[in-house]
mmCIF file of C-alpha atoms in Angstrom:
data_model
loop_
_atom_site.group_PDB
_atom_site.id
_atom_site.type_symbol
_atom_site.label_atom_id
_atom_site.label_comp_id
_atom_site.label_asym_id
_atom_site.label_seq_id
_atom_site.Cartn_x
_atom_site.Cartn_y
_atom_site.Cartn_z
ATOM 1 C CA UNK A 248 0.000 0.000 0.000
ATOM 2 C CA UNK A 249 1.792 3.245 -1.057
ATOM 3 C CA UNK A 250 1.999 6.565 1.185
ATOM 4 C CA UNK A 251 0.324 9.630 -0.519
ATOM 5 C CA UNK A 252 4.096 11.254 -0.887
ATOM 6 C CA UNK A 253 4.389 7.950 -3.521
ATOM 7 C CA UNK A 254 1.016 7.581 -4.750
ATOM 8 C CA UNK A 255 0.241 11.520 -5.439
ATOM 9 C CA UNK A 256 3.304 12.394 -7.877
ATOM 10 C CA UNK A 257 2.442 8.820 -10.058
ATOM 11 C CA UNK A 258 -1.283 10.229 -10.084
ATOM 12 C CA UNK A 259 0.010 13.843 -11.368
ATOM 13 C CA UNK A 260 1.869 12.320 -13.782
ATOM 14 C CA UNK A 261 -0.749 10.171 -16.104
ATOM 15 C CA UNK A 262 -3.597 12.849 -15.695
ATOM 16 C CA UNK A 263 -4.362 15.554 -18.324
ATOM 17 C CA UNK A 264 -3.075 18.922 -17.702
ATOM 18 C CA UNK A 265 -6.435 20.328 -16.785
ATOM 19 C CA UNK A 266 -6.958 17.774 -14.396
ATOM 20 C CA UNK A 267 -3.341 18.604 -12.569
ATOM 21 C CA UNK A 268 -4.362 22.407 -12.801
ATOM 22 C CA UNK A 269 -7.651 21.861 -10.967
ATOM 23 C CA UNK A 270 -6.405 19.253 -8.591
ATOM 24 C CA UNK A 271 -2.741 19.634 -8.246
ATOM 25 C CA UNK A 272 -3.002 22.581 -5.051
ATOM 26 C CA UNK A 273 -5.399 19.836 -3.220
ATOM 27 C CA UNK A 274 -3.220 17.130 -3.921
ATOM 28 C CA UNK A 275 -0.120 18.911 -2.524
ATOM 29 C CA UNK A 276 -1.768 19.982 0.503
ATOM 30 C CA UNK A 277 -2.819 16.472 1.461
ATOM 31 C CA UNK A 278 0.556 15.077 0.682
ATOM 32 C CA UNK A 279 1.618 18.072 3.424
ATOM 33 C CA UNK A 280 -0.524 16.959 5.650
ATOM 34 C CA UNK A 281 -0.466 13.060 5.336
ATOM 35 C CA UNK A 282 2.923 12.302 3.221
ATOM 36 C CA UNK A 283 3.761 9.865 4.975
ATOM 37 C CA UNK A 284 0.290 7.823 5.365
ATOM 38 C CA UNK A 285 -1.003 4.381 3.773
ATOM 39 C CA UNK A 286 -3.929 5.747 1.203
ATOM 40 C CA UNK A 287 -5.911 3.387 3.637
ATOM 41 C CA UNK A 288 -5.208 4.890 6.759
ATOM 42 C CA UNK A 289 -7.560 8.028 6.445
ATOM 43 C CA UNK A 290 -11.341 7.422 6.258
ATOM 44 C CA UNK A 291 -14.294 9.137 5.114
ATOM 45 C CA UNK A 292 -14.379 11.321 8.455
ATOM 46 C CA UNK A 293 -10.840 12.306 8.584
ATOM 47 C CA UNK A 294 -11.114 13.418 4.412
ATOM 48 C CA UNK A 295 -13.940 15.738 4.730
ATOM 49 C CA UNK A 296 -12.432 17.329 8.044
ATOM 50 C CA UNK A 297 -9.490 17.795 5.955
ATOM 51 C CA UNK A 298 -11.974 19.584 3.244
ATOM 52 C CA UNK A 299 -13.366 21.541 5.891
ATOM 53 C CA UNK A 300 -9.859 22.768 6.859
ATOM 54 C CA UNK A 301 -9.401 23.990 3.008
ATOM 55 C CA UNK A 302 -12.547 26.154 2.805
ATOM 56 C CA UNK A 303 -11.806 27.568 6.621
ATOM 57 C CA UNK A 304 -8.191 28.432 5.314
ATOM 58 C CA UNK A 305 -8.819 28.985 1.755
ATOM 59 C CA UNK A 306 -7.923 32.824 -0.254
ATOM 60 C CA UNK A 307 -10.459 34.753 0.047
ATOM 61 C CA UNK A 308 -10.888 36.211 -3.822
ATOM 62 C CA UNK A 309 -13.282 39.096 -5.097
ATOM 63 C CA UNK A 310 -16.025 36.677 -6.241
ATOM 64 C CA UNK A 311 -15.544 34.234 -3.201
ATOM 65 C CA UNK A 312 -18.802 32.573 -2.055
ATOM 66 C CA UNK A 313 -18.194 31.162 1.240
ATOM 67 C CA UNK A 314 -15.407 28.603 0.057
ATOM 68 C CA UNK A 315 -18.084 25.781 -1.204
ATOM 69 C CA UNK A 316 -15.916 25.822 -3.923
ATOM 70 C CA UNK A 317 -12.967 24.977 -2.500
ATOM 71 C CA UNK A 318 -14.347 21.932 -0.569
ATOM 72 C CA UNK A 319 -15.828 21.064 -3.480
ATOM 73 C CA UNK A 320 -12.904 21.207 -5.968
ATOM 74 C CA UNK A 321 -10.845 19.311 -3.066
ATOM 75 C CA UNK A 322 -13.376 16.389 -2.667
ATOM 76 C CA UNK A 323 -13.797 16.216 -6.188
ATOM 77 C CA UNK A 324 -9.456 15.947 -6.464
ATOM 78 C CA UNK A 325 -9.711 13.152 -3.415
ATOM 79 C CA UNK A 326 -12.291 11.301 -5.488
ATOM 80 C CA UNK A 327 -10.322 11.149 -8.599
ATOM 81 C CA UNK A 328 -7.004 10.231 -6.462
ATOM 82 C CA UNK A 329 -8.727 7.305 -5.087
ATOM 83 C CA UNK A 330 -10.577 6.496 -8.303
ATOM 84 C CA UNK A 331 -7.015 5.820 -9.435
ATOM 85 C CA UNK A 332 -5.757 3.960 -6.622
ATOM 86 C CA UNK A 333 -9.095 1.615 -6.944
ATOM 87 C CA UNK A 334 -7.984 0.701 -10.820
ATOM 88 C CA UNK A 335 -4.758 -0.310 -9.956
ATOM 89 C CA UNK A 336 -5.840 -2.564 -6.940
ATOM 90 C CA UNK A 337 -4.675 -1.126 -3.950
ATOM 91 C CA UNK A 338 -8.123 -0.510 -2.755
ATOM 92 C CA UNK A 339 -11.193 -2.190 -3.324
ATOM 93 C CA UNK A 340 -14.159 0.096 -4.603
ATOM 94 C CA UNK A 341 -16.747 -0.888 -1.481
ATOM 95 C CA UNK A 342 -13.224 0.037 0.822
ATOM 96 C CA UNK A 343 -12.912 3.351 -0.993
ATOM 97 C CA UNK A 344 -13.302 6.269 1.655
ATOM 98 C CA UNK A 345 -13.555 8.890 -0.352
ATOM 99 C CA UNK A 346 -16.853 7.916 -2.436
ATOM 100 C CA UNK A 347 -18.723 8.048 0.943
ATOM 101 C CA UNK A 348 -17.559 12.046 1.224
ATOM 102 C CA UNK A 349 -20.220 13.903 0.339
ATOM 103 C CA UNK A 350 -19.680 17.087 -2.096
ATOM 104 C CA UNK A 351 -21.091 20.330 -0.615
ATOM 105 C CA UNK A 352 -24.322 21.607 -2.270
ATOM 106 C CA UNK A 353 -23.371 23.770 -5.158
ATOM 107 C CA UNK A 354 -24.673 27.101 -5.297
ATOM 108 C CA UNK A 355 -26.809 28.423 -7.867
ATOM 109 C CA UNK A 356 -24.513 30.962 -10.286
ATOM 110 C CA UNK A 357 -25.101 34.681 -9.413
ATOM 111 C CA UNK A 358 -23.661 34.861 -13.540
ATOM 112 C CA UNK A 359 -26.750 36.240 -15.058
ATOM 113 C CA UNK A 360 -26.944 38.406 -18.351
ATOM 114 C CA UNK A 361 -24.915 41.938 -18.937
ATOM 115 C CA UNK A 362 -26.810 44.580 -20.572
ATOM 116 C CA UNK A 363 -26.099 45.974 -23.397
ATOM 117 C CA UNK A 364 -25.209 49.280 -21.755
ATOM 118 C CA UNK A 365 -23.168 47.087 -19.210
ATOM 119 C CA UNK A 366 -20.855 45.601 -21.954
ATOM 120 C CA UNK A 367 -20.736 49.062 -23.709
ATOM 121 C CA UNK A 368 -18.758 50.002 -20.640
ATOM 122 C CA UNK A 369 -16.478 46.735 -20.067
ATOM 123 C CA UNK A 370 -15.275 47.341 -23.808
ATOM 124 C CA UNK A 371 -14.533 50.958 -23.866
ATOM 125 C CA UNK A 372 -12.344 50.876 -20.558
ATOM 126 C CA UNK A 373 -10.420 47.648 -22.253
ATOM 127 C CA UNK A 374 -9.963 49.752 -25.603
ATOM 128 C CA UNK A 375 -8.898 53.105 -23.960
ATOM 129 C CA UNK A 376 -6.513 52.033 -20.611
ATOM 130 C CA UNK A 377 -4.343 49.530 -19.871
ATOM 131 C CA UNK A 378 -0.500 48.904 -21.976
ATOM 132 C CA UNK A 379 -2.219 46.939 -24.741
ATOM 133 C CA UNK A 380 -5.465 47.975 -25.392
ATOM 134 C CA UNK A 381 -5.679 46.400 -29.110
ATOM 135 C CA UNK A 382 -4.867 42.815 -27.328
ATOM 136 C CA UNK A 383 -7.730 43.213 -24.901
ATOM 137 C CA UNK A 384 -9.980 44.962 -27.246
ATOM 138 C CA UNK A 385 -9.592 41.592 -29.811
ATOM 139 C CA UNK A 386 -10.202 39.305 -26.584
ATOM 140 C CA UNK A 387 -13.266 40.765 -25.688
ATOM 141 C CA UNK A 388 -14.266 40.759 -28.886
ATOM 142 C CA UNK A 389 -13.572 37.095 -29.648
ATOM 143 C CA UNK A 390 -15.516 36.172 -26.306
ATOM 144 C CA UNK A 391 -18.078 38.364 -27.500
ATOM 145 C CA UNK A 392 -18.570 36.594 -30.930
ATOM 146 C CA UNK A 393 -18.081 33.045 -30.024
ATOM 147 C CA UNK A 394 -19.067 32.805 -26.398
ATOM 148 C CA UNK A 395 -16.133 29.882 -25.668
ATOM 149 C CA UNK A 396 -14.821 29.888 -22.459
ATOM 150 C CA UNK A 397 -11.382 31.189 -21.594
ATOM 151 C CA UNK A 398 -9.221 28.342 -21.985
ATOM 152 C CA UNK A 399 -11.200 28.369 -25.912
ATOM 153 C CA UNK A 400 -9.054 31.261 -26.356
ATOM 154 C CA UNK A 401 -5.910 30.164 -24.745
ATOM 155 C CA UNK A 402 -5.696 27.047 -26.808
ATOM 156 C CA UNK A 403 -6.439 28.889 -30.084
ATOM 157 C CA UNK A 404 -3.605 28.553 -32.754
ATOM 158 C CA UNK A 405 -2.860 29.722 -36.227
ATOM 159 C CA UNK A 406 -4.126 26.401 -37.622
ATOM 160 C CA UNK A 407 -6.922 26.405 -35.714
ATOM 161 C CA UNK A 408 -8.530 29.677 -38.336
ATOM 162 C CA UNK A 409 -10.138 28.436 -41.984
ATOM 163 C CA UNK A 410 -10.448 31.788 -43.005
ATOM 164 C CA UNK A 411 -12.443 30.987 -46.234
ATOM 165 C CA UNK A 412 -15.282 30.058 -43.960
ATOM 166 C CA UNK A 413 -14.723 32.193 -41.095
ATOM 167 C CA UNK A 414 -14.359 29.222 -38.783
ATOM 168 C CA UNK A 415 -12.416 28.672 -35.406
ATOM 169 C CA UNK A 416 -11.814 26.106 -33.831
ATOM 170 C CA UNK A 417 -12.026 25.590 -30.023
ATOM 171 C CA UNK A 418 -10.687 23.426 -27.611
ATOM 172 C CA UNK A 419 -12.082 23.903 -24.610
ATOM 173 C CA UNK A 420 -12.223 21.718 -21.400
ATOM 174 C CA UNK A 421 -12.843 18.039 -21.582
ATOM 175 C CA UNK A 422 -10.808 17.868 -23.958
ATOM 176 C CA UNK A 423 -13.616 19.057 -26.701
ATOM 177 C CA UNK A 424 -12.979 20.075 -29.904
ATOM 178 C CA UNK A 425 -16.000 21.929 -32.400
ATOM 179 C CA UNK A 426 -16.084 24.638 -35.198
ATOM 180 C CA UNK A 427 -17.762 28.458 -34.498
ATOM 181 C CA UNK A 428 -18.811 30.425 -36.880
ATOM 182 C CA UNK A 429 -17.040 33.939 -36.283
ATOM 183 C CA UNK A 430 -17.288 37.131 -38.740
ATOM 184 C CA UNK A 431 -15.211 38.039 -41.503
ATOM 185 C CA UNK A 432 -14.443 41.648 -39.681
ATOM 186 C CA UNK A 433 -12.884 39.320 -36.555
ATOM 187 C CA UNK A 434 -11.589 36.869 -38.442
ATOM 188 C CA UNK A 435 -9.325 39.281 -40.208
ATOM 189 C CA UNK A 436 -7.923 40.674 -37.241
ATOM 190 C CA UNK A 437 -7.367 37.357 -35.801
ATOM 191 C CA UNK A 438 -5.160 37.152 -38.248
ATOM 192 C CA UNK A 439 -3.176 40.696 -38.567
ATOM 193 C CA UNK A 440 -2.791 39.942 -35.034
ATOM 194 C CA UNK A 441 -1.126 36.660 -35.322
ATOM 195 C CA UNK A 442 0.813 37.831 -38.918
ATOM 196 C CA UNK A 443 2.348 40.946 -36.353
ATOM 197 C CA UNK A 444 3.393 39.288 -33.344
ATOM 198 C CA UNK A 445 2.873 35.402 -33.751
ATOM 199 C CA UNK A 446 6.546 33.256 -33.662
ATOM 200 C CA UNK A 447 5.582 31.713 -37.473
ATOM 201 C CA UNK A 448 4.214 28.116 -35.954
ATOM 202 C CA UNK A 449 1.066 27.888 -36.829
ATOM 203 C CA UNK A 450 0.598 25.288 -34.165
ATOM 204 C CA UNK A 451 1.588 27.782 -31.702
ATOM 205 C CA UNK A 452 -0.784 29.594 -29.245
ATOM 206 C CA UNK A 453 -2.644 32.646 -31.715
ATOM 207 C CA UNK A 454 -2.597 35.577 -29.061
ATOM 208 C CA UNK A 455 0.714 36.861 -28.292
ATOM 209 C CA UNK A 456 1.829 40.207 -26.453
ATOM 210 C CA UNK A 457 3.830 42.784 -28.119
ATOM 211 C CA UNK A 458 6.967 41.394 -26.351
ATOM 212 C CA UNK A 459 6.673 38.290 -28.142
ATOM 213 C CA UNK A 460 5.095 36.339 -25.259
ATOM 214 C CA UNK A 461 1.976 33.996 -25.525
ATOM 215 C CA UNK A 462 -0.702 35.537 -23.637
ATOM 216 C CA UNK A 463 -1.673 33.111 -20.048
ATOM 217 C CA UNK A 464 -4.437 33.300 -18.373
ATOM 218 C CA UNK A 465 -2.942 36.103 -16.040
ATOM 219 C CA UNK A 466 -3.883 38.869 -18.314
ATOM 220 C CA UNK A 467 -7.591 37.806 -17.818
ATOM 221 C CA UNK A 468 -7.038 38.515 -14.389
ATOM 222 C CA UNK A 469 -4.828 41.563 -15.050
ATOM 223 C CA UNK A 470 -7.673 42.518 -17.297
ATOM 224 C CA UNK A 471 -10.648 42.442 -15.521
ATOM 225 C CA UNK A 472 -9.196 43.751 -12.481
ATOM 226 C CA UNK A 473 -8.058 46.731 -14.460
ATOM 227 C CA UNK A 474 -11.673 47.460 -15.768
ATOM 228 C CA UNK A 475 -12.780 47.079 -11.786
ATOM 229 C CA UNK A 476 -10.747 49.988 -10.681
ATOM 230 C CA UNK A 477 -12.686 52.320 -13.392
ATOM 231 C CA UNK A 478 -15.694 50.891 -12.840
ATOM 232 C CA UNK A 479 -16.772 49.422 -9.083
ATOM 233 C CA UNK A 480 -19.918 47.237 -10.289
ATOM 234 C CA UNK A 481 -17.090 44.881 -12.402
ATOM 235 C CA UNK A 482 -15.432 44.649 -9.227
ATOM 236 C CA UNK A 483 -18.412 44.435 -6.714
ATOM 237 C CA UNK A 484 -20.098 41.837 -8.628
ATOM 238 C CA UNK A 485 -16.859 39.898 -9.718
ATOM 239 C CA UNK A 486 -17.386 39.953 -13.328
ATOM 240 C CA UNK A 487 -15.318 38.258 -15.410
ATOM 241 C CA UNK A 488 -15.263 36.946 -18.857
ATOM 242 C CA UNK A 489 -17.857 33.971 -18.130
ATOM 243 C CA UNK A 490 -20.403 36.819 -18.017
ATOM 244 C CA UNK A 491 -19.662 37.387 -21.567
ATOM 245 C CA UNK A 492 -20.410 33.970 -22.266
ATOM 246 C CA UNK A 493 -24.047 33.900 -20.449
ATOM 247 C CA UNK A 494 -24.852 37.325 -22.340
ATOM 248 C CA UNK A 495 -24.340 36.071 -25.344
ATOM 249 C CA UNK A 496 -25.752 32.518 -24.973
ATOM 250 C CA UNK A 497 -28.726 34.300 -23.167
ATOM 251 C CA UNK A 498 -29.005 36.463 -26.434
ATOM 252 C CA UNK A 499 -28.905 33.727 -29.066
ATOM 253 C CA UNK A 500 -31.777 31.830 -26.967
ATOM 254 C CA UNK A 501 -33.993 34.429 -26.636
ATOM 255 C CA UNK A 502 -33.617 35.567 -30.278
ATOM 256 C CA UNK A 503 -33.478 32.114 -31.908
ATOM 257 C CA UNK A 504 -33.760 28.637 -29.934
ATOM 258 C CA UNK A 505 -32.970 26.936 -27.379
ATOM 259 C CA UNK A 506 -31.030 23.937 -29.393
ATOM 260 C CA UNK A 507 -29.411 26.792 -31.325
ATOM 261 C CA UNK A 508 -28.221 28.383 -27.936
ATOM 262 C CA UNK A 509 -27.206 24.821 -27.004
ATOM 263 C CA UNK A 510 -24.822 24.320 -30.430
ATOM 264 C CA UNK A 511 -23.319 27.918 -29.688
ATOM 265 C CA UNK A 512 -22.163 26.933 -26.281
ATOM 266 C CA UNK A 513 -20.672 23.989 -27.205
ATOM 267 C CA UNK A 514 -22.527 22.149 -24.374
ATOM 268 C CA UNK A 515 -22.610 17.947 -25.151
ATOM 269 C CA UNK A 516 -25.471 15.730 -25.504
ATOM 270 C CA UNK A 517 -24.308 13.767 -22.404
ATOM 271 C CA UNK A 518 -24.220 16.724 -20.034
ATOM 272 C CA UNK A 519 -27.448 15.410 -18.729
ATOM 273 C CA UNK A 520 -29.453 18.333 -18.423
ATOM 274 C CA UNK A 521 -32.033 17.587 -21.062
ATOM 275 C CA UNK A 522 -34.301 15.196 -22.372
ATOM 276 C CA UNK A 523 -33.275 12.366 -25.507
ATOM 277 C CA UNK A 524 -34.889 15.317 -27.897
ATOM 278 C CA UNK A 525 -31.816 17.243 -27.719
ATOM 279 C CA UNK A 526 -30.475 14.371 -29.964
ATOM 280 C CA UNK A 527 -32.641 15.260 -32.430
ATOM 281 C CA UNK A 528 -33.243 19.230 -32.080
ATOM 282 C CA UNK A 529 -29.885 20.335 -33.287
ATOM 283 C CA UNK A 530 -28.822 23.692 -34.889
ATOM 284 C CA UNK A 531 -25.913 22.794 -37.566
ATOM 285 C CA UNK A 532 -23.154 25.420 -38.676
ATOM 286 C CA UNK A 533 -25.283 27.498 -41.027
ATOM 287 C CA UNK A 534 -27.879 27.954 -38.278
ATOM 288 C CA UNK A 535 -24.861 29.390 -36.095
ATOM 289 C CA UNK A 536 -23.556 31.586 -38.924
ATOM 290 C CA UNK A 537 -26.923 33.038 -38.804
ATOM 291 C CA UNK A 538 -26.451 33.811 -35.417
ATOM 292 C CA UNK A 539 -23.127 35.324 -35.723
ATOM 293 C CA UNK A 540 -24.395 37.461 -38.606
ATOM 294 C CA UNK A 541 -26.997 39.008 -36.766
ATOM 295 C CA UNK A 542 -24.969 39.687 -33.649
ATOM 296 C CA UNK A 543 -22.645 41.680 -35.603
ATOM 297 C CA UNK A 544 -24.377 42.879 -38.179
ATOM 298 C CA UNK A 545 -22.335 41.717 -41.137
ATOM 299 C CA UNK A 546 -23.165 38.788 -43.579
ATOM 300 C CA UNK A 547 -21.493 35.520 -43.010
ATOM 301 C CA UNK A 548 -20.262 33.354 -46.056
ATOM 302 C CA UNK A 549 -22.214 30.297 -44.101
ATOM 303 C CA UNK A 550 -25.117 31.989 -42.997
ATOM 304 C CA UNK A 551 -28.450 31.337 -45.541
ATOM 305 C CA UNK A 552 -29.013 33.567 -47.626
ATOM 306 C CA UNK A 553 -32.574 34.932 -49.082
ATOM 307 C CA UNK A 554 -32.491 32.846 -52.200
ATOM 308 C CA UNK A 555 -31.340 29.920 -49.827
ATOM 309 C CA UNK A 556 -34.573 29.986 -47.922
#
C-alpha cells in the first residue's frame, strides 16, 4: 500500500493537464498533511475534516462565495485520487473512503446576463486604458462573438482559423474540440494579429503580447481587475469573462432557440441536463452563422441567404 508522498506524484503524472491544474493545489496539501500515510489509513471522516480545513483556510478572492468551492474542488481531487488507486488494486471500490464524502451543495450561479449598456462600458475601458489595449480589445471581442470559455481562447492557434469560412476552432475543457462560426471583420484581425506578433508556428498559441510572449491566463485577471478599478460594479459583482459567455448565450436563446443556444455553447449531448430530444433538435453550422451574422451585423459566407430559404 503506497503513502500519498508515492502515490500523489504517479497520479500527477498520467492525468491531463487540466486535471493537474484543478487538482494539483489539493493534492499537494494532502501530501503536506499526510505524506507519509497508507492511502488506507484516512477514512471518510478524517477526508472531509481535511476539506473543511481547506474552505476555513482557503484565499479569500473578489467573487468568493463562502469557500463551497474549495471543498468542493478538493473532494472532487480526493475522489479522482482514489478512483485511481481503486484501478490499480490497492483498494477495493466498497473500501474506498472517499466515495462516501459527500460534495457540498453547489450554489446556484449569481452569472446572469450583462446589458447591453453594461458591456458598452467593459469594452470601452479595455480599448482606452491599460499597456495593450488592441490585445484586450480583440479578446473581448472574440468572447463576445463566439461565447467559448477562456481556456477556448488560450488554446487557439494559427491552424486552428479556416479563413475561407470564417471558422475557429475551439478546444475547450474536456478535452472538446467543435467549429464556431465567427465574422469576416474578426476573423481578419485574428489574423493581422497573429501575422504581427505570432513566432511563425502555426501550431503555436494565436494571441501573443507585443513582447513576443503567448498571452496566459494572467492577463484575464490583469484585465478584468483593471476594468474594476474604473468601474466598481465589475469589481463588486466579480465579473469576469464567463459573463460574456451567459450574455451572449442568453441572447442567441432568446432571439433564436434553445437547441441553437445549445450548439453555440458547445454544451454535449451527455451533459445530462435535457431530455433524448436534444439528440434530435440540433442547430448545424449554417444555423450558427446566422447567429453570428446578426450579432454583428455583417453577412457571413455560411449563414443562408434569401435565395437559400
Amino acid at each position: 500500500m503506497p503513502t500519498f508522498a508515492e502515490f500523489v506524484p504517479r497520479v500527477a503524472a498520467a492525468v491531463t493537464p487540466g486535471t493537474l491544474k484543478a487538482y494539483g493545489t489539493y493534492w499537494n496539501r494532502v501530501v503536506d498533511e499526510w505524506g507519509s500515510r497508507r492511502l488506507n489509513e484516512p477514512g471518510p471522516l478524517e477526508i472531509g475534516s481535511l476539506g473543511k480545513q481547506i474552505r476555513a483556510n482557503r484565499v479569500i478572492r473578489r467573487n468568493g462565495r463562502g469557500g463551497s468551492g474549495a471543498e468542493e474542488n478538493y473532494v472532487a481531487a480526493m475522489r479522482c485520487l482514489y478512483k485511481r488507486a481503486v484501478d490499480n488494486g490497492f483498494i477495493s471500490e466498497a473500501d474506498n473512503p472517499a466515495s462516501r464524502v459527500a460534495k457540498p451543495r453547489r450554489q446556484a450561479s449569481n452569472r446572469h446576463a450583462l446589458a447591453d449598456k453594461r458591456l458598452t462600458e467593459i469594452t470601452e475601458i479595455a480599448a482606452t486604458t491599460g499597456n495593450d489595449p488592441a490585445l484586450d480589445s480583440l479578446l473581448l471581442r472574440f468572447h463576445t462573438e463566439t461565447a467559448c470559455r477562456r481556456g477556448g481562447a488560450l488554446n487557439l492557434r494559427r491552424c486552428d482559423l479556416d479563413e475561407r469560412q470564417c471558422l475557429v476552432r475551439l478546444r475547450e475543457k474536456g478535452g472538446t474540440e467543435r467549429w464556431q462560426p465567427v465574422s469576416p471583420t474578426l476573423m481578419r484581425h485574428l489574423l493581422a494579429h497573429w501575422g504581427e506578433r505570432g513566432d511563425g508556428d502555426p501550431t503555436g498559441k494565436l494571441f501573443w503580447f507585443r513582447h513576443r510572449r503567448p498571452v496566459t491566463h494572467r492577463r484575464y485577471d490583469h484585465l478584468w481587475t483593471r476594468i474594476g478599478e474604473h468601474l466598481p460594479w465589475v469589481a463588486t459583482q466579480g465579473i469576469s469573462v464567463h459573463w460574456l459567455r451567459h450574455t451572449v448565450i442568453t441572447w442567441v436563446e432568446r432571439t433564436f432557440s434553445y437547441a441553437t443556444a445549445r450548439a453555440f455553447a458547445g454544451h454535449s449531448e451527455s451533459s445530462g441536463d435535457v431530455g433524448s430530444t436534444a439528440t434530435y433538435a440540433k442547430a448545424d453550422l449554417s444555423e450558427l452563422a446566422a447567429v453570428v451574422a446578426a450579432l454583428t451585423g455583417e453577412a457571413h459566407p455560411l449563414a443562408p441567404h434569401d435565395e437559400d430559404q
